[in-house]
C-alpha positions as protocol buffer text, in pm:
chain_id: "A"
residue {
  index: 1
  type: MET
  ca { x: -1754 y: -1136 z: 228 }
}
residue {
  index: 2
  type: ALA
  ca { x: -1538 y: -1130 z: -69 }
}
residue {
  index: 3
  type: PHE
  ca { x: -1235 y: -1274 z: 116 }
}
residue {
  index: 4
  type: ARG
  ca { x: -954 y: -1239 z: -118 }
}
residue {
  index: 5
  type: GLU
  ca { x: -619 y: -1406 z: -60 }
}
residue {
  index: 6
  type: ILE
  ca { x: -322 y: -1197 z: -23 }
}
residue {
  index: 7
  type: ARG
  ca { x: -14 y: -1244 z: -245 }
}
residue {
  index: 8
  type: VAL
  ca { x: 322 y: -1259 z: -79 }
}
residue {
  index: 9
  type: ILE
  ca { x: 687 y: -1173 z: -197 }
}
residue {
  index: 10
  type: GLY
  ca { x: 761 y: -1383 z: -516 }
}
residue {
  index: 11
  type: ASP
  ca { x: 419 y: -1343 z: -695 }
}
residue {
  index: 12
  type: PRO
  ca { x: 505 y: -1133 z: -973 }
}
residue {
  index: 13
  type: VAL
  ca { x: 223 y: -915 z: -949 }
}
residue {
  index: 14
  type: LEU
  ca { x: 352 y: -738 z: -647 }
}
residue {
  index: 15
  type: ARG
  ca { x: 643 y: -646 z: -872 }
}
residue {
  index: 16
  type: THR
  ca { x: 459 y: -490 z: -1190 }
}
residue {
  index: 17
  type: PRO
  ca { x: 316 y: -167 z: -1186 }
}
residue {
  index: 18
  type: CYS
  ca { x: -32 y: -144 z: -1196 }
}
residue {
  index: 19
  type: ASP
  ca { x: -249 y: -3 z: -1469 }
}
residue {
  index: 20
  type: GLU
  ca { x: -433 y: 305 z: -1451 }
}
residue {
  index: 21
  type: ILE
  ca { x: -841 y: 279 z: -1434 }
}
residue {
  index: 22
  type: ARG
  ca { x: -993 y: 412 z: -1747 }
}
residue {
  index: 23
  type: GLU
  ca { x: -1343 y: 297 z: -1713 }
}
residue {
  index: 24
  type: ILE
  ca { x: -1539 y: 254 z: -1395 }
}
residue {
  index: 25
  type: ASP
  ca { x: -1748 y: -53 z: -1458 }
}
residue {
  index: 26
  type: ALA
  ca { x: -1893 y: -347 z: -1270 }
}
residue {
  index: 27
  type: GLY
  ca { x: -1524 y: -500 z: -1214 }
}
residue {
  index: 28
  type: VAL
  ca { x: -1390 y: -121 z: -1054 }
}
residue {
  index: 29
  type: LYS
  ca { x: -1683 y: -146 z: -828 }
}
residue {
  index: 30
  type: GLN
  ca { x: -1668 y: -509 z: -694 }
}
residue {
  index: 31
  type: LEU
  ca { x: -1284 y: -482 z: -677 }
}
residue {
  index: 32
  type: VAL
  ca { x: -1325 y: -154 z: -438 }
}
residue {
  index: 33
  type: GLU
  ca { x: -1573 y: -326 z: -251 }
}
residue {
  index: 34
  type: ASP
  ca { x: -1356 y: -651 z: -189 }
}
residue {
  index: 35
  type: LEU
  ca { x: -1045 y: -378 z: -125 }
}
residue {
  index: 36
  type: LEU
  ca { x: -1278 y: -236 z: 192 }
}
residue {
  index: 37
  type: GLU
  ca { x: -1396 y: -581 z: 320 }
}
residue {
  index: 38
  type: ASN
  ca { x: -1060 y: -697 z: 295 }
}
residue {
  index: 39
  type: VAL
  ca { x: -913 y: -418 z: 478 }
}
residue {
  index: 40
  type: ASN
  ca { x: -1149 y: -435 z: 732 }
}
residue {
  index: 41
  type: GLU
  ca { x: -967 y: -697 z: 906 }
}
residue {
  index: 42
  type: ASP
  ca { x: -755 y: -651 z: 1246 }
}
residue {
  index: 43
  type: GLY
  ca { x: -414 y: -560 z: 1216 }
}
residue {
  index: 44
  type: ARG
  ca { x: -475 y: -434 z: 859 }
}
residue {
  index: 45
  type: ALA
  ca { x: -390 y: -47 z: 790 }
}
residue {
  index: 46
  type: GLY
  ca { x: -376 y: -44 z: 378 }
}
residue {
  index: 47
  type: LEU
  ca { x: -447 y: -261 z: 105 }
}
residue {
  index: 48
  type: ALA
  ca { x: -349 y: -232 z: -250 }
}
residue {
  index: 49
  type: ALA
  ca { x: -507 y: -420 z: -539 }
}
residue {
  index: 50
  type: ASN
  ca { x: -225 y: -588 z: -651 }
}
residue {
  index: 51
  type: GLN
  ca { x: -229 y: -770 z: -310 }
}
residue {
  index: 52
  type: ILE
  ca { x: -515 y: -919 z: -386 }
}
residue {
  index: 53
  type: GLY
  ca { x: -407 y: -994 z: -742 }
}
residue {
  index: 54
  type: VAL
  ca { x: -548 y: -710 z: -927 }
}
residue {
  index: 55
  type: SER
  ca { x: -291 y: -508 z: -1116 }
}
residue {
  index: 56
  type: LEU
  ca { x: -521 y: -191 z: -1142 }
}
residue {
  index: 57
  type: ARG
  ca { x: -459 y: 160 z: -939 }
}
residue {
  index: 58
  type: ALA
  ca { x: -644 y: 144 z: -599 }
}
residue {
  index: 59
  type: PHE
  ca { x: -610 y: 61 z: -268 }
}
residue {
  index: 60
  type: SER
  ca { x: -804 y: 96 z: 60 }
}
residue {
  index: 61
  type: TRP
  ca { x: -715 y: 192 z: 429 }
}
residue {
  index: 62
  type: ASN
  ca { x: -833 y: 127 z: 758 }
}
residue {
  index: 63
  type: ILE
  ca { x: -670 y: 403 z: 1018 }
}
residue {
  index: 64
  type: ASP
  ca { x: -839 y: 539 z: 1321 }
}
residue {
  index: 65
  type: GLY
  ca { x: -1183 y: 401 z: 1255 }
}
residue {
  index: 66
  type: GLU
  ca { x: -1168 y: 539 z: 872 }
}
residue {
  index: 67
  type: VAL
  ca { x: -1207 y: 266 z: 629 }
}
residue {
  index: 68
  type: ASP
  ca { x: -1213 y: 429 z: 247 }
}
residue {
  index: 69
  type: TYR
  ca { x: -1045 y: 362 z: -65 }
}
residue {
  index: 70
  type: ILE
  ca { x: -903 y: 584 z: -364 }
}
residue {
  index: 71
  type: LEU
  ca { x: -888 y: 512 z: -750 }
}
residue {
  index: 72
  type: ASN
  ca { x: -556 y: 592 z: -961 }
}
residue {
  index: 73
  type: PRO
  ca { x: -359 y: 782 z: -655 }
}
residue {
  index: 74
  type: ARG
  ca { x: -69 y: 943 z: -737 }
}
residue {
  index: 75
  type: ILE
  ca { x: 148 y: 1149 z: -468 }
}
residue {
  index: 76
  type: VAL
  ca { x: 140 y: 1496 z: -516 }
}
residue {
  index: 77
  type: GLU
  ca { x: 299 y: 1614 z: -210 }
}
residue {
  index: 78
  type: LEU
  ca { x: 559 y: 1462 z: 62 }
}
residue {
  index: 79
  type: SER
  ca { x: 727 y: 1652 z: 382 }
}
residue {
  index: 80
  type: GLU
  ca { x: 1067 y: 1753 z: 254 }
}
residue {
  index: 81
  type: ASP
  ca { x: 1200 y: 1834 z: 621 }
}
residue {
  index: 82
  type: GLU
  ca { x: 995 y: 1570 z: 832 }
}
residue {
  index: 83
  type: TYR
  ca { x: 1061 y: 1193 z: 838 }
}
residue {
  index: 84
  type: GLN
  ca { x: 974 y: 928 z: 1001 }
}
residue {
  index: 85
  type: ASP
  ca { x: 1196 y: 584 z: 1042 }
}
residue {
  index: 86
  type: GLY
  ca { x: 957 y: 332 z: 1246 }
}
residue {
  index: 87
  type: ASP
  ca { x: 913 y: -29 z: 1200 }
}
residue {
  index: 88
  type: GLU
  ca { x: 687 y: -124 z: 873 }
}
residue {
  index: 89
  type: GLY
  ca { x: 564 y: -421 z: 792 }
}
residue {
  index: 90
  type: CYS
  ca { x: 338 y: -559 z: 514 }
}
residue {
  index: 91
  type: LEU
  ca { x: 61 y: -826 z: 434 }
}
residue {
  index: 92
  type: SER
  ca { x: 264 y: -946 z: 143 }
}
residue {
  index: 93
  type: VAL
  ca { x: 586 y: -994 z: 370 }
}
residue {
  index: 94
  type: PRO
  ca { x: 404 y: -1163 z: 673 }
}
residue {
  index: 95
  type: GLY
  ca { x: 518 y: -1139 z: 1007 }
}
residue {
  index: 96
  type: LEU
  ca { x: 828 y: -923 z: 943 }
}
residue {
  index: 97
  type: TRP
  ca { x: 870 y: -548 z: 1029 }
}
residue {
  index: 98
  type: PHE
  ca { x: 1162 y: -322 z: 989 }
}
residue {
  index: 99
  type: PRO
  ca { x: 1267 y: 22 z: 1022 }
}
residue {
  index: 100
  type: THR
  ca { x: 1166 y: 220 z: 726 }
}
residue {
  index: 101
  type: GLU
  ca { x: 1234 y: 609 z: 637 }
}
residue {
  index: 102
  type: ARG
  ca { x: 928 y: 757 z: 554 }
}
residue {
  index: 103
  type: SER
  ca { x: 787 y: 1108 z: 465 }
}
residue {
  index: 104
  type: TRP
  ca { x: 582 y: 1221 z: 788 }
}
residue {
  index: 105
  type: TYR
  ca { x: 338 y: 1396 z: 560 }
}
residue {
  index: 106
  type: ALA
  ca { x: 177 y: 1258 z: 222 }
}
residue {
  index: 107
  type: ARG
  ca { x: -94 y: 1382 z: -17 }
}
residue {
  index: 108
  type: ALA
  ca { x: -211 y: 1171 z: -285 }
}
residue {
  index: 109
  type: GLU
  ca { x: -476 y: 1264 z: -557 }
}
residue {
  index: 110
  type: GLY
  ca { x: -696 y: 1021 z: -752 }
}
residue {
  index: 111
  type: ILE
  ca { x: -1062 y: 944 z: -809 }
}
residue {
  index: 112
  type: ASP
  ca { x: -1378 y: 817 z: -651 }
}
residue {
  index: 113
  type: LEU
  ca { x: -1633 y: 569 z: -805 }
}
residue {
  index: 114
  type: ASP
  ca { x: -1802 y: 860 z: -967 }
}
residue {
  index: 115
  type: GLY
  ca { x: -1479 y: 984 z: -1165 }
}
residue {
  index: 116
  type: LYS
  ca { x: -1469 y: 1266 z: -919 }
}
residue {
  index: 117
  type: LYS
  ca { x: -1121 y: 1407 z: -777 }
}
residue {
  index: 118
  type: LYS
  ca { x: -1032 y: 1270 z: -447 }
}
residue {
  index: 119
  type: ILE
  ca { x: -777 y: 1357 z: -208 }
}
residue {
  index: 120
  type: VAL
  ca { x: -616 y: 1122 z: 49 }
}
residue {
  index: 121
  type: GLU
  ca { x: -350 y: 1294 z: 323 }
}
residue {
  index: 122
  type: GLY
  ca { x: -214 y: 1255 z: 662 }
}
residue {
  index: 123
  type: GLU
  ca { x: 81 y: 1262 z: 889 }
}
residue {
  index: 124
  type: GLU
  ca { x: 245 y: 970 z: 1069 }
}
residue {
  index: 125
  type: LEU
  ca { x: 55 y: 672 z: 1035 }
}
residue {
  index: 126
  type: MET
  ca { x: -165 y: 790 z: 781 }
}
residue {
  index: 127
  type: GLY
  ca { x: 118 y: 928 z: 545 }
}
residue {
  index: 128
  type: ARG
  ca { x: 341 y: 634 z: 605 }
}
residue {
  index: 129
  type: CYS
  ca { x: 38 y: 445 z: 455 }
}
residue {
  index: 130
  type: ILE
  ca { x: -4 y: 650 z: 167 }
}
residue {
  index: 131
  type: GLN
  ca { x: 332 y: 607 z: 92 }
}
residue {
  index: 132
  type: HIS
  ca { x: 343 y: 219 z: 139 }
}
residue {
  index: 133
  type: GLU
  ca { x: 18 y: 172 z: -91 }
}
residue {
  index: 134
  type: VAL
  ca { x: 118 y: 387 z: -386 }
}
residue {
  index: 135
  type: ASP
  ca { x: 481 y: 207 z: -354 }
}
residue {
  index: 136
  type: HIS
  ca { x: 281 y: -110 z: -405 }
}
residue {
  index: 137
  type: LEU
  ca { x: 84 y: 18 z: -703 }
}
residue {
  index: 138
  type: ASP
  ca { x: 414 y: 124 z: -868 }
}
residue {
  index: 139
  type: GLY
  ca { x: 524 y: -234 z: -821 }
}
residue {
  index: 140
  type: HIS
  ca { x: 781 y: -182 z: -490 }
}
residue {
  index: 141
  type: LEU
  ca { x: 795 y: -313 z: -138 }
}
residue {
  index: 142
  type: TYR
  ca { x: 854 y: -127 z: 151 }
}
residue {
  index: 143
  type: ILE
  ca { x: 1187 y: -386 z: 177 }
}
residue {
  index: 144
  type: ASP
  ca { x: 1320 y: -164 z: -114 }
}
residue {
  index: 145
  type: ARG
  ca { x: 1339 y: 108 z: 87 }
}
residue {
  index: 146
  type: LEU
  ca { x: 1533 y: -37 z: 365 }
}
residue {
  index: 147
  type: ALA
  ca { x: 1897 y: 90 z: 450 }
}
residue {
  index: 148
  type: LYS
  ca { x: 2150 y: -200 z: 271 }
}
residue {
  index: 149
  type: ASP
  ca { x: 2227 y: -344 z: 621 }
}
residue {
  index: 150
  type: VAL
  ca { x: 1892 y: -381 z: 743 }
}
residue {
  index: 151
  type: ARG
  ca { x: 1793 y: -525 z: 382 }
}
residue {
  index: 152
  type: LYS
  ca { x: 2022 y: -765 z: 386 }
}
residue {
  index: 153
  type: ARG
  ca { x: 1888 y: -871 z: 733 }
}
residue {
  index: 154
  type: ALA
  ca { x: 1535 y: -869 z: 567 }
}
residue {
  index: 155
  type: MET
  ca { x: 1639 y: -1094 z: 279 }
}
residue {
  index: 156
  type: LYS
  ca { x: 1762 y: -1347 z: 488 }
}
residue {
  index: 157
  type: GLU
  ca { x: 1480 y: -1391 z: 701 }
}
residue {
  index: 158
  type: ILE
  ca { x: 1225 y: -1354 z: 391 }
}
residue {
  index: 159
  type: ARG
  ca { x: 1440 y: -1676 z: 280 }
}
residue {
  index: 160
  type: ASP
  ca { x: 1353 y: -1853 z: 604 }
}
residue {
  index: 161
  type: LEU
  ca { x: 1008 y: -1808 z: 610 }
}
residue {
  index: 162
  type: LYS
  ca { x: 1048 y: -2014 z: 233 }
}
residue {
  index: 163
  type: LEU
  ca { x: 701 y: -1828 z: 152 }
}
């Protein structure tokens, strides 16, 4: 297994929008293998490439027994009238969970390793995962979406962790 260290809040790679994958070469294939292996750990629902230090648009997921990936994902549809506001956590903000509003349903389009169109979609946890991971690829963390009072508390708890 190619164990990859998870980057944590404060690392600039997490705040930098990721580059499109323009060529599927050996490096991209290795990235996908690493994403799939590293997301397949207990307690991990999703993993974006920049969370392992690679600033390319790719993420993997491990939800309900399905482990898969997508390259160059872009969200193309979100439910407009159904939301969820459960607690959300992040490997890059370890140990902290805060209520985060997300659309109930999300659909993203991208490509696979053969360059063919790939669609990933889902409701509830899968919908949350898609939105969370695409946010990572756009240089955002879930704490950016928190209500003002919750974000203030979150930032204090993050400072207290001394990451």
